Amino acid sequence: MLAVRLAQDLTALGFVALGAATAWEWYRFRGKAQGRLAVSLVSLAVVAAVVRVQDLISLSGAAAAVVGIVAIVGFEASGYYVLMFRDAFLPLSPRARQVAFIFFGVTLVVGLADITLLSRAGRVVTTAAGFELIAAWVVFTGEPIVRFWVASRNVPSVQRARMRALSFGFAGLIAILVFDVFGGSAVQSPAAIIATQLIALAMVPVIYVSFAPPGILRAVWRMGEAAELRAAIQDLLIFSPTRQDLAEKATGWAKRLLGAQGAFIVDPEGTIVASTGVDDAEVLEIVGARKGASDGGIQALRPGRAAAIVTPLQLTDGTGFLGVTAGPFTPLFGSDEVNQLQGYASSVTAGLERVQVTERLAAIEKNKTQFLNLASHELRGPLTVVRGYVSMLEGGLLGDLNERGRKAAPVISAKVLEMNALIEQMIEAARLEDGALLLRPEANDLRDIVNAAVESERPALDGQHDIRVKCPDRPVHVRVDGERVKTIVSNLVSNAIKYSPKGGPVDVDLVSRGGIARVSVKDQGVGIAKGDLPILFTRFGRVSTPETDHLPGTGLGLYLGRQLARLQGGEITVDSDPGRGSTFTLHLPVAPPPDTRSAQGRRQSAGNRSN
Ligand code: ADP
């Protein structure tokens, strides 16, 4: 007998604790759904408590009737509020809600009558009333059990486990009830009582974890999703090119992560950067409510609406918000969802900050391009005029020059040409960035291009350098924009001369092997430190060393060269030994000889062009 009592006491205590826990959870988060679940489980706790009290001190008369009424009302309310809890997430139709409400009312009347009046009626009537009470409870809880179980199939793992725990817990209680009612005399045996009490007790933690699962359990449930989540966060942090893109991905993931209906990101100015599954008006309402709140933590839930969690994003330019909203298939937001969202928010913050820096850099780059474009075009006009007058001066068309004038004219002319080349480089770079650069690929013998480029640099030789060119005997066919490739090679040769101030040979070698033609330009100049290599091919990238700082240049030559080479299926590489010299190599794909080109070759090159 003691064992029976102990089992009954323990179970009653378990349910009281469960009621208290839900009430506490509701107190913390104030959701409509949490509220309904709390009403249900607190009612159940009251039933468990009063029934136990009555058993212990065997009340009679009016006191017994009051306890009976409390027990019946509590019992039916616990069932009805499970249905209302379901309604908060998976809304019932207005019709169904009405029917449920009337059914609840009728059941309460039947329950009250059962206690007060029917005790005088016959056994059949009381039994019928008893059945009605139990049937009502089974319907109220049974329907949500099935719905939650069905809906749990398409939600993230933690949500799924929680919904199933709730379904399972209430199903356990139904099973015990049904067994108690239909079990007949078997139910009266002490062993059966202990067994049913212990099963009911076992349902307490099962139901508890459905609304407040401990971290470790959540971790176990989420294990399968962990890898996916890591990948998602990495994706967010590294691969999102713009703030918009990042915000969109981040809301998508927040939604999946929490199994939410909707998610949104609002920037510090209050603009909705991205939202999914929730309309703008609702977002503004949620955020507005959040801003009024004095606490720095979590936004609670709006009365009469689906639950929402909002967490701040601490950005450099102010506080933004990341939020998720619950919907029909996303019941059970709890404290762990809140923690999870906060953790996720810090990743999103980091991502947004990074993107902002990148965007700022991109804006600066764009300004540079605009400047390049403007300056180069504006300079070109006046310089053309200056060039005209200088050549007239040199040619004596503006009258005779005196001795000093005759010496100065070629210097001015050379400098004007240098400036002109510079402006052409700037214009070419601006075209490249605007996507306005048009290549004219034609069949060329690369030997001709290399020789022409070298010849164009010879006038710049100062006697300290010697250019040695080696080309194969047979033509090296390439299909390229000849002028552009000539510019690339002459720039390499000019650099080789410029960056070997002490003189020395410059070796230009052309070889063709394995379908690739390579033009290497080797000098014995200052060379380039390994750490400086990455900046060579960047726009305006120049290496600053005491030996080369005084040399004129824009830092555009190699940048343009590499871009132009790449546009034609080629590449420029560098190999350097600081203090001993450098070798720059232009690689270009070899084309079939122009006259023997097959139809297939033509098709291929047409394909290349369209790429
Ligand atoms: P520029 O010569 O106008 O500065 P480039 O783009 O042609 O621009 O070259 C970029 C930088 O690379 C140069 O400023 C120089 O520091 C380095 N560089 C290029 N060619 C050589 C070379 N042959 N030897 C050493 N340094 C070189």
XYZ file of C-alpha atoms and ligand atoms in Angstrom:
638
model
C 0.000 0.000 0.000
C 2.878 2.288 0.844
C 4.306 1.730 -2.602
C 0.987 2.652 -4.201
C 0.855 5.835 -2.156
C 4.401 6.709 -2.932
C 3.764 6.259 -6.651
C 0.659 8.424 -6.464
C 2.440 11.145 -4.468
C 5.373 11.176 -6.834
C 3.159 11.445 -9.904
C 1.103 14.262 -8.390
C 4.340 16.055 -7.489
C 5.664 15.508 -10.996
C 2.620 17.145 -12.553
C 2.709 20.047 -10.110
C 6.361 20.624 -11.031
C 5.481 20.426 -14.715
C 2.722 23.032 -14.268
C 5.088 25.317 -12.372
C 7.744 24.950 -15.092
C 5.344 25.891 -17.895
C 4.030 28.812 -15.871
C 7.616 30.009 -15.389
C 8.370 29.589 -19.071
C 5.305 31.633 -19.893
C 6.279 34.290 -17.379
C 9.633 34.633 -19.120
C 8.445 34.737 -22.707
C 4.758 35.707 -22.578
C 3.713 34.042 -25.790
C 0.124 33.315 -26.624
C 1.066 29.722 -27.279
C 3.171 29.436 -24.135
C 0.248 30.895 -22.231
C -2.146 28.277 -23.492
C 0.230 25.430 -22.824
C 0.770 26.842 -19.348
C -2.991 26.963 -18.684
C -3.272 23.367 -19.812
C -0.438 22.010 -17.722
C -1.188 24.139 -14.653
C -4.772 22.840 -14.808
C -3.430 19.325 -14.954
C -1.207 20.089 -11.971
C -4.213 21.396 -10.015
C -6.142 18.221 -10.814
C -3.261 16.043 -9.709
C -2.870 18.053 -6.520
C -6.508 18.229 -5.428
C -7.180 14.582 -6.189
C -4.168 13.652 -4.073
C -5.315 15.920 -1.239
C -8.750 14.421 -1.317
C -7.323 10.903 -1.179
C -5.141 11.775 1.764
C -7.630 13.555 3.973
C -10.858 11.968 2.629
C -13.117 14.991 2.448
C -16.868 14.709 2.451
C -19.930 16.817 1.881
C -19.576 20.293 0.416
C -15.782 20.247 0.578
C -15.721 17.050 -1.465
C -18.069 18.598 -4.009
C -15.851 21.663 -4.371
C -12.782 19.488 -4.877
C -14.745 17.435 -7.375
C -15.753 20.535 -9.309
C -12.202 21.909 -9.312
C -10.918 18.555 -10.496
C -13.392 18.249 -13.341
C -13.073 21.842 -14.537
C -9.278 21.595 -14.299
C -9.231 18.308 -16.128
C -11.387 19.490 -19.038
C -9.543 22.817 -19.216
C -6.239 20.956 -19.477
C -7.560 19.122 -22.543
C -9.276 22.131 -24.092
C -6.132 24.254 -23.759
C -4.028 21.660 -25.528
C -6.379 22.208 -28.448
C -6.069 25.976 -28.022
C -2.293 25.578 -27.910
C -2.457 23.813 -31.234
C -4.708 26.626 -32.473
C -1.978 29.155 -31.697
C 0.318 27.450 -34.188
C -1.869 25.538 -36.557
C -4.953 27.708 -36.499
C -8.315 25.936 -36.468
C -11.044 27.120 -38.789
C -13.428 29.581 -37.078
C -16.109 26.895 -37.331
C -13.968 24.262 -35.633
C -13.023 26.745 -32.934
C -16.688 27.467 -32.263
C -17.605 23.805 -32.144
C -14.726 23.124 -29.763
C -15.804 25.989 -27.521
C -19.408 24.781 -27.363
C -18.244 21.224 -26.747
C -16.063 22.522 -23.907
C -19.025 24.425 -22.424
C -21.326 21.414 -22.662
C -18.669 19.232 -21.084
C -18.290 21.621 -18.151
C -22.081 21.578 -17.627
C -22.104 17.793 -17.767
C -19.205 17.689 -15.300
C -20.891 20.030 -12.839
C -24.181 18.136 -13.139
C -22.338 14.886 -12.619
C -20.961 16.073 -9.304
C -23.957 17.967 -7.956
C -27.163 16.489 -9.320
C -26.420 13.214 -10.963
C -25.147 11.586 -7.815
C -28.806 11.058 -7.085
C -29.514 9.692 -10.541
C -29.002 6.137 -11.622
C -25.680 4.426 -12.269
C -26.240 4.397 -16.028
C -26.570 8.164 -16.178
C -23.453 8.848 -14.115
C -21.492 6.375 -16.161
C -22.654 8.048 -19.374
C -21.656 11.426 -17.990
C -18.258 10.039 -16.999
C -17.743 8.744 -20.533
C -18.628 12.103 -21.998
C -16.045 13.817 -19.792
C -13.319 11.423 -20.777
C -14.295 11.409 -24.460
C -14.137 15.197 -24.528
C -10.636 15.204 -23.025
C -9.478 12.528 -25.462
C -10.839 14.534 -28.411
C -9.332 17.802 -27.168
C -5.867 16.299 -26.775
C -6.041 13.572 -29.425
C -6.591 15.917 -32.343
C -3.506 18.083 -31.593
C -1.406 14.968 -31.002
C -2.109 13.782 -34.525
C -1.701 17.243 -36.051
C 1.613 17.891 -34.328
C 2.917 14.538 -35.331
C 1.970 15.082 -38.970
C 3.296 18.655 -39.053
C 6.559 17.593 -37.429
C 7.666 15.831 -40.575
C 8.720 18.995 -42.406
C 10.450 20.973 -39.710
C 14.063 21.144 -38.496
C 15.206 18.367 -36.195
C 14.865 20.172 -32.868
C 11.358 21.337 -33.659
C 10.489 17.878 -34.849
C 11.717 16.229 -31.669
C 9.878 18.763 -29.530
C 6.597 18.362 -31.361
C 6.894 14.622 -31.155
C 7.721 14.736 -27.451
C 4.563 16.719 -26.828
C 2.467 14.368 -28.930
C 3.989 11.358 -27.251
C 3.529 12.769 -23.733
C -0.162 13.473 -24.189
C -0.686 10.191 -26.023
C 0.765 8.471 -22.936
C -1.736 10.244 -20.706
C -4.610 9.266 -23.009
C -3.471 5.665 -22.936
C -3.503 5.667 -19.133
C -6.954 7.228 -19.016
C -8.388 4.744 -21.469
C -6.791 1.879 -19.561
C -8.215 3.205 -16.277
C -11.695 3.452 -17.728
C -11.808 0.212 -19.664
C -9.398 -1.835 -17.623
C -12.134 -3.157 -15.342
C -11.113 -4.904 -12.122
C -7.511 -5.325 -13.271
C -7.036 -1.628 -12.768
C -7.737 -1.904 -9.066
C -4.776 -4.121 -8.279
C -1.898 -2.331 -6.531
C 0.512 -3.430 -9.231
C -1.647 -1.869 -11.971
C -2.000 1.337 -9.999
C 1.739 1.590 -9.483
C 2.377 0.828 -13.149
C -0.054 3.455 -14.456
C 1.207 6.034 -11.978
C 4.789 5.433 -13.029
C 3.905 5.644 -16.710
C 2.102 8.931 -16.059
C 5.153 10.111 -14.127
C 7.371 9.150 -17.054
C 5.302 11.435 -19.297
C 6.232 14.432 -17.147
C 9.811 14.803 -18.452
C 8.665 13.904 -21.949
C 6.201 16.797 -21.972
C 8.705 19.045 -20.202
C 11.384 18.653 -22.870
C 8.851 19.598 -25.517
C 8.717 23.171 -24.298
C 12.020 23.585 -22.485
C 14.476 20.969 -23.740
C 17.856 21.117 -21.998
C 20.801 22.154 -24.119
C 22.356 18.726 -24.226
C 19.208 17.174 -25.600
C 18.916 19.869 -28.207
C 22.527 19.296 -29.162
C 21.821 15.606 -29.648
C 18.724 16.351 -31.704
C 20.565 18.866 -33.809
C 23.654 16.736 -34.412
C 22.603 15.842 -37.935
C 22.164 19.473 -38.849
C 25.376 20.743 -37.296
C 27.540 20.246 -40.372
C 25.008 21.940 -42.586
C 24.828 24.848 -40.200
C 28.592 25.259 -40.076
C 28.730 25.299 -43.846
C 25.938 27.859 -43.939
C 27.694 30.189 -41.545
C 30.936 29.886 -43.448
C 29.034 30.600 -46.619
C 27.588 33.701 -45.010
C 30.889 34.965 -43.764
C 32.981 34.353 -46.816
C 30.994 34.132 -49.976
C 28.346 36.804 -49.839
C 29.457 39.614 -52.126
C 26.995 42.295 -51.009
C 25.101 43.321 -47.921
C 21.853 42.556 -49.675
C 22.965 39.124 -50.714
C 24.261 38.349 -47.236
C 21.089 39.581 -45.567
C 18.954 37.457 -47.863
C 21.010 34.346 -47.221
C 21.082 35.070 -43.501
C 17.306 35.347 -43.242
C 16.894 32.175 -45.267
C 19.159 30.341 -42.849
C 17.605 31.859 -39.739
C 14.306 30.529 -40.974
C 15.652 27.055 -41.532
C 17.696 27.050 -38.376
C 14.781 27.841 -36.125
C 12.138 26.237 -38.251
C 10.470 29.632 -38.389
C 7.715 30.826 -40.661
C 9.429 34.104 -41.456
C 12.707 35.901 -40.832
C 13.940 39.441 -41.358
C 16.876 41.797 -40.957
C 16.420 45.483 -40.238
C 19.340 47.914 -40.410
C 20.108 50.602 -37.801
C 18.089 53.171 -39.759
C 15.062 50.937 -39.520
C 15.086 49.874 -43.172
C 14.162 46.287 -43.879
C 17.227 44.891 -45.606
C 15.788 41.452 -46.206
C 12.705 39.548 -45.199
C 11.183 36.227 -46.039
C 7.835 34.746 -45.098
C 6.674 37.841 -43.233
C 5.239 41.077 -44.607
C 6.866 44.479 -44.125
C 4.088 45.911 -41.995
C 4.455 43.059 -39.553
C 8.230 43.437 -39.421
C 7.916 47.138 -38.602
C 5.359 46.370 -35.919
C 7.580 43.748 -34.311
C 10.665 45.956 -34.430
C 8.691 48.947 -33.181
C 7.605 46.951 -30.152
C 11.171 45.846 -29.635
C 12.555 49.373 -29.671
C 10.210 50.415 -26.892
C 11.439 47.594 -24.682
C 13.917 48.668 -22.054
C 15.820 45.400 -21.748
C 18.759 44.760 -23.979
C 17.811 41.169 -24.578
C 15.107 39.338 -26.335
C 11.950 40.638 -27.788
C 9.002 38.852 -26.383
C 5.908 37.900 -28.179
C 2.988 39.923 -29.319
C -0.381 39.294 -27.773
C -2.809 37.753 -30.188
C -0.191 37.181 -32.880
C 2.224 34.481 -33.854
C 5.316 34.331 -31.686
C 8.363 36.320 -32.742
C 11.904 36.455 -31.446
C 14.029 39.497 -32.165
C 17.672 39.874 -31.325
C 19.862 42.941 -31.825
C 22.704 43.099 -34.363
C 25.441 45.319 -32.956
C 26.841 46.957 -36.088
C 29.367 49.783 -36.231
C 26.781 52.220 -37.484
C 24.175 51.320 -34.880
C 21.905 48.523 -33.732
C 20.028 46.521 -36.315
C 17.717 43.594 -35.699
C 17.439 39.994 -36.730
C 14.082 38.395 -36.106
C 12.080 35.276 -36.764
C 8.353 34.719 -36.587
C 6.441 31.566 -35.853
C 3.758 30.242 -38.144
C 1.491 27.271 -38.712
C 4.302 24.761 -38.907
C 6.683 26.273 -36.421
C 5.297 25.791 -32.969
C 7.246 25.884 -29.806
C 9.645 28.779 -29.752
C 11.378 28.563 -26.423
C 14.388 29.804 -24.553
C 16.713 27.652 -26.598
C 15.490 29.145 -29.872
C 16.224 32.504 -28.335
C 19.777 31.446 -27.437
C 20.262 29.916 -30.820
C 19.157 33.064 -32.587
C 21.490 35.150 -30.451
C 24.428 32.921 -31.339
C 23.518 33.081 -34.986
C 23.113 36.847 -34.803
C 26.775 37.271 -33.888
C 27.784 35.441 -37.068
C 25.420 37.578 -39.088
C 26.868 40.710 -37.488
C 30.389 39.636 -38.416
C 29.258 38.894 -41.962
C 27.490 42.231 -42.358
C 30.513 44.113 -41.064
C 32.790 42.333 -43.495
C 30.502 43.021 -46.410
C 30.309 46.662 -45.468
C 34.093 46.960 -45.586
C 34.152 45.195 -48.947
C 31.452 47.468 -50.287
C 33.331 50.533 -49.126
C 36.453 49.278 -50.873
C 34.449 48.619 -54.014
C 33.111 52.171 -53.906
C 36.656 53.513 -53.626
C 37.721 51.346 -56.570
C 34.808 52.675 -58.556
C 35.811 56.230 -57.794
C 39.307 55.433 -59.003
C 37.905 54.098 -62.253
C 35.763 57.176 -62.721
C 38.733 59.404 -62.055
C 40.854 57.442 -64.483
C 38.217 57.752 -67.134
C 37.627 61.424 -66.666
C 41.221 62.506 -66.244
C 42.518 60.530 -69.184
C 39.888 61.767 -71.590
C 40.220 65.347 -70.404
C 44.003 65.235 -70.768
C 43.981 63.717 -74.209
C 42.540 66.763 -75.999
C 44.979 69.408 -74.757
C 47.905 67.031 -75.179
C 47.040 66.476 -78.835
C 47.259 70.201 -79.350
C 50.593 70.411 -77.496
C 51.939 67.539 -79.595
C 50.939 69.347 -82.763
C 52.714 72.550 -81.750
C 55.834 70.708 -80.554
C 56.203 68.933 -83.874
C 55.671 72.251 -85.647
C 58.370 73.787 -83.427
C 60.732 70.933 -84.193
C 60.020 71.150 -87.909
C 60.718 74.902 -87.918
C 57.173 75.733 -89.004
C 56.900 78.362 -86.266
C 60.062 80.152 -87.251
C 63.702 79.531 -86.456
C 64.674 78.498 -82.967
C 67.832 79.663 -81.291
C 70.458 77.197 -80.069
C 68.843 76.546 -76.669
C 65.422 76.217 -78.243
C 66.689 73.596 -80.672
C 68.090 71.586 -77.767
C 64.911 71.872 -75.755
C 62.474 70.900 -78.521
C 63.350 67.164 -78.715
C 63.245 66.878 -74.925
C 59.791 68.429 -74.855
C 58.756 66.154 -77.700
C 60.015 63.035 -75.902
C 58.250 64.008 -72.691
C 55.031 64.737 -74.551
C 55.219 61.292 -76.145
C 55.793 59.759 -72.711
C 52.753 61.583 -71.383
C 50.770 60.449 -74.353
C 51.690 56.819 -73.744
C 50.692 57.241 -70.140
C 47.312 58.673 -71.026
C 46.727 55.862 -73.504
C 47.442 53.389 -70.672
C 44.957 55.152 -68.433
C 42.307 55.145 -71.144
C 42.918 51.471 -71.809
C 42.566 50.673 -68.083
C 39.355 52.680 -67.870
C 37.964 50.841 -70.912
C 38.878 47.521 -69.388
C 37.035 48.298 -66.181
C 33.987 49.604 -67.942
C 33.860 46.463 -70.037
C 34.220 48.680 -73.092
C 37.471 47.169 -74.275
C 37.063 45.645 -77.714
C 39.656 43.151 -78.882
C 40.331 42.517 -82.565
C 41.709 38.977 -82.730
C 43.442 38.123 -85.990
C 45.814 35.478 -87.240
C 49.345 36.659 -86.388
C 52.855 35.312 -86.369
C 54.002 36.006 -82.841
C 57.598 36.447 -84.045
C 56.547 39.568 -85.952
C 54.805 41.007 -82.925
C 57.805 40.344 -80.642
C 60.231 41.920 -83.118
C 58.040 44.972 -83.604
C 57.735 45.420 -79.828
C 61.492 45.160 -79.316
C 62.146 47.618 -82.142
C 59.771 50.134 -80.616
C 61.842 50.066 -77.418
C 65.254 50.352 -79.049
C 65.198 54.143 -79.244
C 64.933 54.209 -75.441
C 68.218 52.301 -75.024
C 70.952 54.350 -73.441
C 73.959 52.294 -74.437
C 74.114 50.461 -71.116
C 71.681 47.784 -72.211
C 71.691 45.235 -74.941
C 68.540 43.497 -76.175
C 69.028 39.960 -77.443
C 66.078 38.381 -79.234
C 65.717 34.648 -79.928
C 62.848 33.369 -82.046
C 62.159 29.974 -83.651
C 62.748 29.558 -87.371
C 59.168 28.577 -88.062
C 56.162 30.841 -87.627
C 54.388 30.825 -84.275
C 50.710 31.178 -85.133
C 48.500 32.928 -82.654
C 45.089 34.450 -82.969
C 45.305 37.680 -80.995
C 44.844 41.426 -81.142
C 48.289 42.199 -82.570
C 48.494 45.798 -81.339
C 47.565 44.832 -77.809
C 50.058 41.969 -77.634
C 52.741 44.283 -78.981
C 51.940 46.708 -76.170
C 52.208 43.910 -73.594
C 55.631 42.807 -74.854
C 57.002 46.318 -75.237
C 55.939 47.082 -71.686
C 57.814 44.008 -70.454
C 60.910 45.071 -72.396
C 60.614 48.652 -71.211
C 60.339 47.469 -67.600
C 63.354 45.211 -68.058
C 65.372 48.218 -69.156
C 63.901 50.569 -66.585
C 64.374 48.261 -63.604
C 67.982 47.379 -64.405
C 69.485 50.831 -63.882
C 73.026 49.472 -63.880
C 72.559 48.092 -67.367
C 73.082 44.570 -68.615
C 71.551 42.384 -71.280
C 67.817 41.945 -71.767
C 66.993 38.549 -73.248
C 63.771 38.159 -75.161
C 63.021 34.519 -75.994
C 60.090 33.139 -77.911
C 59.365 29.413 -77.700
C 56.349 27.393 -78.720
C 55.710 24.063 -77.065
C 52.672 21.938 -76.284
C 50.223 24.330 -77.846
C 51.473 27.279 -75.788
C 53.665 30.093 -77.055
C 55.856 31.790 -74.436
C 57.602 35.119 -74.697
C 60.030 35.551 -71.817
C 61.778 38.822 -71.065
C 64.758 38.392 -68.770
C 66.779 41.170 -67.173
C 69.638 41.387 -64.700
C 68.174 44.259 -62.756
C 66.983 44.951 -59.238
C 64.609 41.997 -59.034
C 61.518 41.795 -56.851
C 61.205 40.527 -53.271
C 58.830 37.590 -52.853
C 56.543 39.593 -50.578
C 56.093 42.244 -53.251
C 55.052 39.862 -56.033
C 51.300 39.994 -55.277
C 51.045 43.741 -55.929
C 52.775 43.778 -59.319
C 49.670 42.939 -61.309
C 47.248 45.109 -59.382
C 45.962 48.404 -60.675
C 48.453 51.165 -59.851
C 50.561 48.559 -58.025
C 54.202 49.653 -57.764
C 56.990 48.289 -55.600
C 58.606 50.933 -53.509
C 62.359 50.487 -52.998
C 65.133 53.045 -52.672
C 66.597 51.900 -56.000
C 63.394 52.300 -58.008
C 61.430 55.048 -56.271
C 62.762 57.730 -58.572
C 61.813 55.839 -61.743
C 58.717 57.141 -63.511
C 55.720 54.857 -63.942
C 52.021 54.406 -63.278
C 51.760 50.860 -62.036
C 49.291 50.190 -64.827
C 51.490 48.355 -67.339
C 51.552 44.896 -65.787
C 47.946 45.154 -64.654
C 46.834 45.916 -68.192
C 49.202 43.333 -69.626
C 47.856 40.521 -67.502
C 44.216 41.486 -68.088
C 44.735 41.740 -71.835
C 46.579 38.414 -71.886
C 43.789 36.733 -69.953
C 41.141 38.135 -72.260
C 42.949 36.297 -75.063
C 43.285 32.991 -73.244
C 46.799 33.737 -71.991
C 48.648 34.739 -68.844
C 51.694 36.626 -67.566
C 53.897 35.022 -64.936
C 56.962 36.248 -63.121
C 60.053 34.670 -61.701
C 62.462 36.890 -59.833
C 65.655 36.766 -57.851
C 65.949 39.944 -55.764
C 69.167 41.782 -56.616
C 69.904 39.561 -59.600
C 67.081 40.068 -62.044
C 63.620 39.048 -63.140
C 61.982 37.058 -65.900
C 58.468 37.991 -67.000
C 56.755 35.515 -69.317
C 53.747 36.033 -71.534
C 51.892 32.802 -72.349
C 49.484 32.627 -75.286
C 47.614 29.714 -76.842
C 48.948 28.654 -80.222
C 46.416 28.720 -83.084
C 46.381 26.473 -86.160
C 48.094 28.056 -89.210
C 45.568 30.411 -90.861
C 45.365 28.684 -94.265
C 44.933 25.115 -92.990
C 42.407 25.931 -90.320
C 39.703 23.295 -90.309
C 36.033 24.015 -90.027
C 36.265 22.680 -86.483
C 39.003 25.153 -85.673
C 36.855 27.996 -86.903
C 33.954 26.825 -84.831
C 36.154 26.587 -81.761
C 37.570 30.042 -82.135
C 34.087 31.401 -82.705
C 33.160 29.717 -79.435
C 36.121 31.310 -77.676
C 35.143 34.719 -78.847
C 31.643 34.447 -77.567
C 32.924 33.422 -74.152
P 55.243 50.866 -63.862
O 56.494 50.298 -64.438
O 54.641 51.929 -64.672
O 55.381 51.256 -62.440
P 54.137 48.200 -64.183
O 52.757 47.752 -63.956
O 54.704 47.943 -65.519
O 54.125 49.741 -63.842
O 55.033 47.549 -63.099
C 54.597 47.500 -61.778
C 55.764 47.429 -60.811
O 56.394 46.174 -60.923
C 56.849 48.418 -61.078
O 56.585 49.647 -60.446
C 58.054 47.750 -60.492
O 58.132 47.998 -59.111
C 57.785 46.286 -60.705
N 58.482 45.753 -61.890
C 57.960 45.603 -63.120
N 58.864 45.044 -63.955
C 59.976 44.847 -63.232
C 61.280 44.305 -63.518
N 61.608 43.868 -64.743
N 62.176 44.260 -62.513
C 61.856 44.704 -61.273
N 60.659 45.222 -60.950
C 59.729 45.292 -61.901
